[in-house]
PDB file of C-alpha atoms in Angstrom:
ATOM      1  CA  MET A   1     -86.509  40.287 -30.105  1.00 59.00           C
ATOM      2  CA  ARG A   2     -87.875  37.665 -27.791  1.00 79.00           C
ATOM      3  CA  VAL A   3     -86.198  34.333 -27.245  1.00 83.00           C
ATOM      4  CA  ASN A   4     -88.757  32.328 -29.229  1.00 84.00           C
ATOM      5  CA  ARG A   5     -88.382  34.708 -32.179  1.00 87.00           C
ATOM      6  CA  ILE A   6     -84.602  34.420 -32.103  1.00 88.00           C
ATOM      7  CA  LEU A   7     -84.672  30.623 -31.960  1.00 90.00           C
ATOM      8  CA  LEU A   8     -87.261  30.294 -34.717  1.00 90.00           C
ATOM      9  CA  SER A   9     -85.587  32.863 -36.972  1.00 91.00           C
ATOM     10  CA  SER A  10     -82.151  31.310 -36.532  1.00 91.00           C
ATOM     11  CA  SER A  11     -83.439  27.825 -37.314  1.00 93.00           C
ATOM     12  CA  LEU A  12     -85.361  28.930 -40.393  1.00 94.00           C
ATOM     13  CA  VAL A  13     -82.464  30.998 -41.719  1.00 94.00           C
ATOM     14  CA  VAL A  14     -79.996  28.129 -41.346  1.00 93.00           C
ATOM     15  CA  VAL A  15     -82.351  25.669 -43.054  1.00 94.00           C
ATOM     16  CA  ALA A  16     -83.056  28.127 -45.883  1.00 93.00           C
ATOM     17  CA  LEU A  17     -79.346  28.785 -46.426  1.00 92.00           C
ATOM     18  CA  VAL A  18     -78.487  25.078 -46.483  1.00 92.00           C
ATOM     19  CA  LEU A  19     -81.255  24.346 -48.994  1.00 92.00           C
ATOM     20  CA  GLN A  20     -80.272  27.268 -51.176  1.00 91.00           C
ATOM     21  CA  VAL A  21     -76.598  26.352 -51.290  1.00 89.00           C
ATOM     22  CA  SER A  22     -76.980  22.580 -51.541  1.00 89.00           C
ATOM     23  CA  VAL A  23     -80.095  22.313 -53.741  1.00 90.00           C
ATOM     24  CA  LEU A  24     -81.213  25.493 -55.479  1.00 88.00           C
ATOM     25  CA  ALA A  25     -77.733  26.682 -56.440  1.00 84.00           C
ATOM     26  CA  ARG A  26     -77.037  23.332 -58.113  1.00 86.00           C
ATOM     27  CA  LEU A  27     -80.056  23.429 -60.397  1.00 87.00           C
ATOM     28  CA  HIS A  28     -78.088  25.612 -62.858  1.00 83.00           C
ATOM     29  CA  LEU A  29     -81.150  27.578 -63.899  1.00 86.00           C
ATOM     30  CA  PRO A  30     -80.640  30.361 -66.462  1.00 87.00           C
ATOM     31  CA  GLY A  31     -80.080  33.768 -64.921  1.00 81.00           C
ATOM     32  CA  ALA A  32     -80.446  34.196 -61.185  1.00 85.00           C
ATOM     33  CA  VAL A  33     -80.730  31.582 -58.441  1.00 86.00           C
ATOM     34  CA  PRO A  34     -84.035  31.278 -56.521  1.00 90.00           C
ATOM     35  CA  ASP A  35     -83.394  33.168 -53.306  1.00 92.00           C
ATOM     36  CA  LEU A  36     -84.933  31.087 -50.525  1.00 93.00           C
ATOM     37  CA  LEU A  37     -83.074  33.122 -47.933  1.00 93.00           C
ATOM     38  CA  LEU A  38     -84.702  36.311 -49.193  1.00 94.00           C
ATOM     39  CA  LEU A  39     -88.166  34.735 -49.008  1.00 94.00           C
ATOM     40  CA  THR A  40     -87.464  33.604 -45.441  1.00 94.00           C
ATOM     41  CA  VAL A  41     -86.541  37.140 -44.427  1.00 95.00           C
ATOM     42  CA  LEU A  42     -89.669  38.503 -46.128  1.00 93.00           C
ATOM     43  CA  GLY A  43     -91.971  36.014 -44.412  1.00 91.00           C
ATOM     44  CA  LEU A  44     -90.577  36.773 -40.974  1.00 93.00           C
ATOM     45  CA  ALA A  45     -90.423  40.536 -41.559  1.00 92.00           C
ATOM     46  CA  MET A  46     -94.116  40.704 -42.468  1.00 90.00           C
ATOM     47  CA  VAL A  47     -94.921  39.172 -39.069  1.00 90.00           C
ATOM     48  CA  TYR A  48     -92.237  40.722 -36.824  1.00 90.00           C
ATOM     49  CA  GLY A  49     -92.330  44.241 -38.275  1.00 89.00           C
ATOM     50  CA  HIS A  50     -89.595  46.543 -39.565  1.00 90.00           C
ATOM     51  CA  VAL A  51     -87.266  46.265 -36.570  1.00 92.00           C
ATOM     52  CA  GLY A  52     -87.453  42.486 -36.391  1.00 91.00           C
ATOM     53  CA  GLY A  53     -87.219  42.267 -40.182  1.00 92.00           C
ATOM     54  CA  ALA A  54     -84.062  44.369 -40.238  1.00 94.00           C
ATOM     55  CA  LEU A  55     -82.432  42.240 -37.525  1.00 94.00           C
ATOM     56  CA  VAL A  56     -83.390  38.968 -39.204  1.00 94.00           C
ATOM     57  CA  GLY A  57     -82.234  40.288 -42.579  1.00 94.00           C
ATOM     58  CA  PHE A  58     -78.883  41.417 -41.246  1.00 94.00           C
ATOM     59  CA  GLY A  59     -78.244  38.108 -39.490  1.00 93.00           C
ATOM     60  CA  ALA A  60     -79.301  36.060 -42.518  1.00 93.00           C
ATOM     61  CA  GLY A  61     -77.212  38.162 -44.892  1.00 91.00           C
ATOM     62  CA  LEU A  62     -74.151  38.014 -42.670  1.00 91.00           C
ATOM     63  CA  LEU A  63     -74.470  34.240 -42.453  1.00 91.00           C
ATOM     64  CA  ALA A  64     -74.713  34.052 -46.243  1.00 89.00           C
ATOM     65  CA  ASP A  65     -71.631  36.290 -46.559  1.00 87.00           C
ATOM     66  CA  LEU A  66     -69.594  33.944 -44.364  1.00 87.00           C
ATOM     67  CA  ALA A  67     -70.905  30.614 -45.669  1.00 82.00           C
ATOM     68  CA  PRO A  68     -69.067  28.945 -48.557  1.00 78.00           C
ATOM     69  CA  PRO A  69     -68.999  29.268 -51.524  1.00 72.00           C
ATOM     70  CA  ALA A  70     -69.453  33.024 -50.994  1.00 70.00           C
ATOM     71  CA  ASP A  71     -66.926  34.991 -53.048  1.00 69.00           C
ATOM     72  CA  HIS A  72     -67.963  38.561 -52.266  1.00 73.00           C
ATOM     73  CA  ALA A  73     -67.070  41.048 -49.554  1.00 75.00           C
ATOM     74  CA  VAL A  74     -68.361  40.276 -46.073  1.00 81.00           C
ATOM     75  CA  GLY A  75     -71.290  42.476 -45.170  1.00 83.00           C
ATOM     76  CA  ARG A  76     -72.498  43.047 -48.717  1.00 86.00           C
ATOM     77  CA  TYR A  77     -75.494  40.729 -48.609  1.00 88.00           C
ATOM     78  CA  ALA A  78     -76.082  41.562 -44.932  1.00 91.00           C
ATOM     79  CA  LEU A  79     -76.656  45.190 -45.929  1.00 92.00           C
ATOM     80  CA  VAL A  80     -79.000  44.167 -48.744  1.00 92.00           C
ATOM     81  CA  LEU A  81     -81.176  41.878 -46.618  1.00 93.00           C
ATOM     82  CA  CYS A  82     -81.178  44.309 -43.707  1.00 95.00           C
ATOM     83  CA  VAL A  83     -82.676  47.016 -45.925  1.00 94.00           C
ATOM     84  CA  ILE A  84     -85.115  44.576 -47.563  1.00 94.00           C
ATOM     85  CA  GLY A  85     -86.224  43.200 -44.183  1.00 93.00           C
ATOM     86  CA  TYR A  86     -86.789  46.684 -42.821  1.00 94.00           C
ATOM     87  CA  LEU A  87     -88.869  47.791 -45.814  1.00 93.00           C
ATOM     88  CA  ALA A  88     -90.885  44.560 -45.898  1.00 91.00           C
ATOM     89  CA  GLY A  89     -91.677  44.903 -42.194  1.00 89.00           C
ATOM     90  CA  LEU A  90     -93.289  48.291 -42.815  1.00 89.00           C
ATOM     91  CA  ILE A  91     -96.342  46.658 -44.442  1.00 83.00           C
ATOM     92  CA  LYS A  92     -97.115  44.607 -41.333  1.00 77.00           C
ATOM     93  CA  PRO A  93    -100.741  45.315 -40.292  1.00 67.00           C
ATOM     94  CA  GLU A  94    -101.589  46.151 -36.707  1.00 64.00           C
ATOM     95  CA  ASN A  95    -103.223  42.768 -36.055  1.00 60.00           C
ATOM     96  CA  GLY A  96    -100.352  40.911 -37.733  1.00 54.00           C
ATOM     97  CA  ARG A  97    -102.630  39.309 -40.349  1.00 61.00           C
ATOM     98  CA  LEU A  98    -102.767  40.145 -44.038  1.00 62.00           C
ATOM     99  CA  LYS A  99    -106.188  40.188 -45.681  1.00 64.00           C
ATOM    100  CA  SER A 100    -105.074  38.948 -49.132  1.00 67.00           C
ATOM    101  CA  ALA A 101    -102.099  37.444 -50.937  1.00 68.00           C
ATOM    102  CA  THR A 102    -101.761  40.382 -53.319  1.00 74.00           C
ATOM    103  CA  GLY A 103     -99.666  42.438 -50.918  1.00 75.00           C
ATOM    104  CA  PRO A 104     -97.114  39.710 -50.149  1.00 79.00           C
ATOM    105  CA  MET A 105     -96.750  38.821 -53.840  1.00 86.00           C
ATOM    106  CA  VAL A 106     -96.071  42.459 -54.708  1.00 87.00           C
ATOM    107  CA  VAL A 107     -93.567  42.593 -51.860  1.00 88.00           C
ATOM    108  CA  VAL A 108     -91.813  39.472 -53.190  1.00 90.00           C
ATOM    109  CA  VAL A 109     -91.450  40.902 -56.707  1.00 90.00           C
ATOM    110  CA  ALA A 110     -90.288  44.277 -55.385  1.00 92.00           C
ATOM    111  CA  ALA A 111     -87.846  42.616 -52.986  1.00 91.00           C
ATOM    112  CA  ALA A 112     -86.404  40.357 -55.697  1.00 90.00           C
ATOM    113  CA  ILE A 113     -85.821  43.294 -58.019  1.00 91.00           C
ATOM    114  CA  GLY A 114     -84.709  45.639 -55.254  1.00 91.00           C
ATOM    115  CA  SER A 115     -82.270  43.169 -53.712  1.00 89.00           C
ATOM    116  CA  THR A 116     -80.705  42.446 -57.111  1.00 87.00           C
ATOM    117  CA  LEU A 117     -80.283  46.143 -57.887  1.00 88.00           C
ATOM    118  CA  LEU A 118     -78.967  46.916 -54.414  1.00 89.00           C
ATOM    119  CA  TYR A 119     -76.554  43.985 -54.526  1.00 85.00           C
ATOM    120  CA  ALA A 120     -75.273  45.064 -57.926  1.00 82.00           C
ATOM    121  CA  GLY A 121     -75.014  48.684 -56.771  1.00 83.00           C
ATOM    122  CA  VAL A 122     -73.017  47.795 -53.677  1.00 80.00           C
ATOM    123  CA  GLY A 123     -70.843  45.538 -55.841  1.00 74.00           C
ATOM    124  CA  ALA A 124     -70.159  48.392 -58.222  1.00 75.00           C
ATOM    125  CA  LEU A 125     -68.998  50.512 -55.303  1.00 78.00           C
ATOM    126  CA  VAL A 126     -66.472  47.873 -54.228  1.00 70.00           C
ATOM    127  CA  GLY A 127     -65.325  47.094 -57.771  1.00 68.00           C
ATOM    128  CA  ASP A 128     -67.372  43.938 -58.457  1.00 65.00           C
ATOM    129  CA  THR A 129     -68.703  44.132 -62.041  1.00 61.00           C
ATOM    130  CA  ALA A 130     -69.945  40.551 -62.381  1.00 58.00           C
ATOM    131  CA  ALA A 131     -73.530  41.711 -62.891  1.00 55.00           C
ATOM    132  CA  ARG A 132     -72.541  43.544 -66.052  1.00 58.00           C
ATOM    133  CA  HIS A 133     -71.124  40.406 -67.647  1.00 58.00           C
ATOM    134  CA  VAL A 134     -74.174  38.298 -66.803  1.00 62.00           C
ATOM    135  CA  GLY A 135     -76.674  40.954 -67.837  1.00 72.00           C
ATOM    136  CA  LEU A 136     -78.567  42.977 -65.252  1.00 76.00           C
ATOM    137  CA  GLY A 137     -81.853  42.817 -67.145  1.00 81.00           C
ATOM    138  CA  SER A 138     -81.759  39.032 -67.277  1.00 82.00           C
ATOM    139  CA  LEU A 139     -80.916  38.842 -63.588  1.00 83.00           C
ATOM    140  CA  LEU A 140     -83.830  41.109 -62.642  1.00 87.00           C
ATOM    141  CA  PHE A 141     -86.356  39.170 -64.710  1.00 89.00           C
ATOM    142  CA  THR A 142     -85.283  35.686 -63.622  1.00 89.00           C
ATOM    143  CA  ALA A 143     -84.890  36.696 -59.955  1.00 89.00           C
ATOM    144  CA  ALA A 144     -88.426  38.100 -59.856  1.00 90.00           C
ATOM    145  CA  LEU A 145     -89.827  35.095 -61.747  1.00 92.00           C
ATOM    146  CA  TYR A 146     -88.143  32.401 -59.652  1.00 91.00           C
ATOM    147  CA  ASP A 147     -88.912  34.058 -56.337  1.00 91.00           C
ATOM    148  CA  LEU A 148     -92.524  34.677 -57.343  1.00 91.00           C
ATOM    149  CA  LEU A 149     -92.989  31.019 -58.297  1.00 91.00           C
ATOM    150  CA  LEU A 150     -91.372  29.814 -55.075  1.00 92.00           C
ATOM    151  CA  ALA A 151     -93.067  32.316 -52.762  1.00 91.00           C
ATOM    152  CA  PRO A 152     -96.523  30.626 -52.466  1.00 90.00           C
ATOM    153  CA  PHE A 153     -94.840  27.485 -51.143  1.00 91.00           C
ATOM    154  CA  VAL A 154     -92.617  29.304 -48.643  1.00 91.00           C
ATOM    155  CA  VAL A 155     -93.911  32.687 -47.450  1.00 90.00           C
ATOM    156  CA  PRO A 156     -97.409  31.729 -46.179  1.00 88.00           C
ATOM    157  CA  GLY A 157     -96.075  28.759 -44.226  1.00 90.00           C
ATOM    158  CA  LEU A 158     -93.313  30.830 -42.649  1.00 91.00           C
ATOM    159  CA  MET A 159     -95.747  33.573 -41.678  1.00 89.00           C
ATOM    160  CA  ALA A 160     -98.154  31.079 -40.116  1.00 88.00           C
ATOM    161  CA  LEU A 161     -95.310  29.390 -38.226  1.00 91.00           C
ATOM    162  CA  ALA A 162     -93.991  32.725 -36.966  1.00 89.00           C
ATOM    163  CA  ARG A 163     -97.452  33.800 -35.784  1.00 87.00           C
ATOM    164  CA  ARG A 164     -98.031  30.494 -34.014  1.00 87.00           C
ATOM    165  CA  ALA A 165     -94.668  30.573 -32.258  1.00 83.00           C
ATOM    166  CA  ASP A 166     -95.164  34.219 -31.363  1.00 77.00           C
ATOM    167  CA  ASN A 167     -98.596  33.569 -29.830  1.00 70.00           C
ATOM    168  CA  ASP A 168     -97.740  30.431 -27.819  1.00 49.00           C
ATOM    169  CA  PRO A 169     -96.935  32.244 -24.534  1.00 47.00           C
ATOM    170  CA  LEU A 170    -100.151  34.256 -24.787  1.00 42.00           C
ATOM    171  CA  ALA A 171    -102.167  31.127 -25.502  1.00 39.00           C
ATOM    172  CA  GLU A 172    -100.683  29.355 -22.492  1.00 44.00           C
ATOM    173  CA  ALA A 173    -101.384  32.378 -20.295  1.00 44.00           C
ATOM    174  CA  ASN A 174    -104.953  32.588 -21.537  1.00 42.00           C
ATOM    175  CA  SER A 175    -105.560  28.878 -21.007  1.00 42.00           C
ATOM    176  CA  SER A 176    -104.126  28.982 -17.488  1.00 44.00           C
ATOM    177  CA  ALA A 177    -106.199  32.065 -16.702  1.00 42.00           C
ATOM    178  CA  LYS A 178    -109.341  30.345 -17.954  1.00 39.00           C
ATOM    179  CA  SER A 179    -108.479  27.289 -15.871  1.00 38.00           C
ATOM    180  CA  ASP A 180    -108.010  29.434 -12.776  1.00 38.00           C
ATOM    181  CA  ILE A 181    -111.298  31.228 -13.408  1.00 32.00           C
ATOM    182  CA  SER A 182    -113.145  27.947 -13.891  1.00 33.00           C
ATOM    183  CA  THR A 183    -111.634  26.484 -10.763  1.00 35.00           C
ATOM    184  CA  GLY A 184    -112.494  29.550  -8.743  1.00 38.00           C
ATOM    185  CA  TRP A 185    -116.028  29.641 -10.139  1.00 33.00           C
ATOM    186  CA  LEU A 186    -116.626  25.996  -9.196  1.00 34.00           C
ATOM    187  CA  SER A 187    -115.077  26.288  -5.763  1.00 39.00           C
ATOM    188  CA  GLY A 188    -116.284  29.637  -4.491  1.00 39.00           C
ATOM    189  CA  GLY A 189    -117.651  31.972  -7.133  1.00 40.00           C
ATOM    190  CA  THR A 190    -121.190  30.541  -7.057  1.00 36.00           C
ATOM    191  CA  GLY A 191    -121.239  29.378  -3.445  1.00 40.00           C
ATOM    192  CA  LEU A 192    -121.421  25.735  -4.502  1.00 37.00           C
ATOM    193  CA  ARG A 193    -119.420  23.133  -2.617  1.00 42.00           C
ATOM    194  CA  ILE A 194    -118.975  19.801  -4.267  1.00 39.00           C
ATOM    195  CA  GLY A 195    -117.996  18.134  -0.989  1.00 45.00           C
ATOM    196  CA  SER A 196    -120.979  19.553   0.878  1.00 45.00           C
ATOM    197  CA  GLN A 197    -123.223  18.463  -1.981  1.00 46.00           C
ATOM    198  CA  ARG A 198    -121.943  14.914  -1.649  1.00 47.00           C
ATOM    199  CA  GLY A 199    -122.431  15.001   2.151  1.00 51.00           C
ATOM    200  CA  GLY A 200    -125.972  16.334   1.755  1.00 51.00           C
ATOM    201  CA  LEU A 201    -126.805  13.587  -0.707  1.00 48.00           C
ATOM    202  CA  LYS A 202    -125.508  10.966   1.734  1.00 54.00           C
ATOM    203  CA  VAL A 203    -127.602  12.419   4.571  1.00 50.00           C
ATOM    204  CA  LYS A 204    -130.710  12.464   2.418  1.00 56.00           C
ATOM    205  CA  ALA A 205    -130.118   8.890   1.310  1.00 59.00           C
ATOM    206  CA  SER A 206    -129.695   7.682   4.922  1.00 62.00           C
ATOM    207  CA  ARG A 207    -132.848   9.507   5.998  1.00 65.00           C
ATOM    208  CA  ALA A 208    -134.764   7.953   3.128  1.00 64.00           C
ATOM    209  CA  ARG A 209    -133.575   4.473   4.110  1.00 65.00           C
ATOM    210  CA  THR A 210    -134.529   5.098   7.765  1.00 64.00           C
ATOM    211  CA  ALA A 211    -137.993   6.307   6.813  1.00 61.00           C
ATOM    212  CA  ARG A 212    -138.487   3.332   4.496  1.00 59.00           C
ATOM    213  CA  ALA A 213    -137.422   0.934   7.240  1.00 57.00           C
ATOM    214  CA  GLY A 214    -139.819   2.601   9.685  1.00 57.00           C
ATOM    215  CA  ARG A 215    -142.708   2.223   7.260  1.00 55.00           C
ATOM    216  CA  ILE A 216    -141.874  -1.440   6.698  1.00 50.00           C
ATOM    217  CA  LYS A 217    -141.796  -2.094  10.446  1.00 52.00           C
ATOM    218  CA  GLY A 218    -145.118  -0.310  10.923  1.00 52.00           C
ATOM    219  CA  VAL A 219    -146.750  -2.440   8.244  1.00 43.00           C
ATOM    220  CA  LYS A 220    -145.434  -5.607   9.812  1.00 43.00           C
ATOM    221  CA  ARG A 221    -146.837  -4.598  13.240  1.00 46.00           C
ATOM    222  CA  LEU A 222    -150.224  -4.012  11.731  1.00 46.00           C
TER     223      LEU A 222
END
């Protein structure tokens, strides 16, 4: 991943985690908690592709595993988001732009359900049965509902920001190239010389004044 991608992804992941822990987790909504971190990974994965999505997902999940008040095994959520980021990055089009919002919304619902199932499955392997007490069906429904309602306010903005940050070096290169081409075209490409044009205009003006003065003197002599 390039430096601008790493900086942008790290900043967005930290902000999403802080908001999720300090705001969304304290809303005490029934069932699951809106997963802003998951939506951040999805938005970046659909721009960066499967490799970038897997790396962003792993880093975001590992940060969530280490941040308080996490009470599960370290690496559990990192595995979940790494898989989700990889799969979400597979739908990235070649030009990096999605034609409609249907695809991302389907990805959000599938990711919310898939991440909940995968998290519960990994928990069952390590002896965590909390999902059974809460009710897996309720968790799946509320996770998909909350993430789907939150996605239109998060995913498009993140994708646009990631595209803009990813295209900045190319835009600067293109603008500098255009500037160089314009400068070269004005200075030598067409054979025009601004300085010689100014000198020619001055010579013509002086000749015109001399001729006018000569005509005035001739009239006076007559």
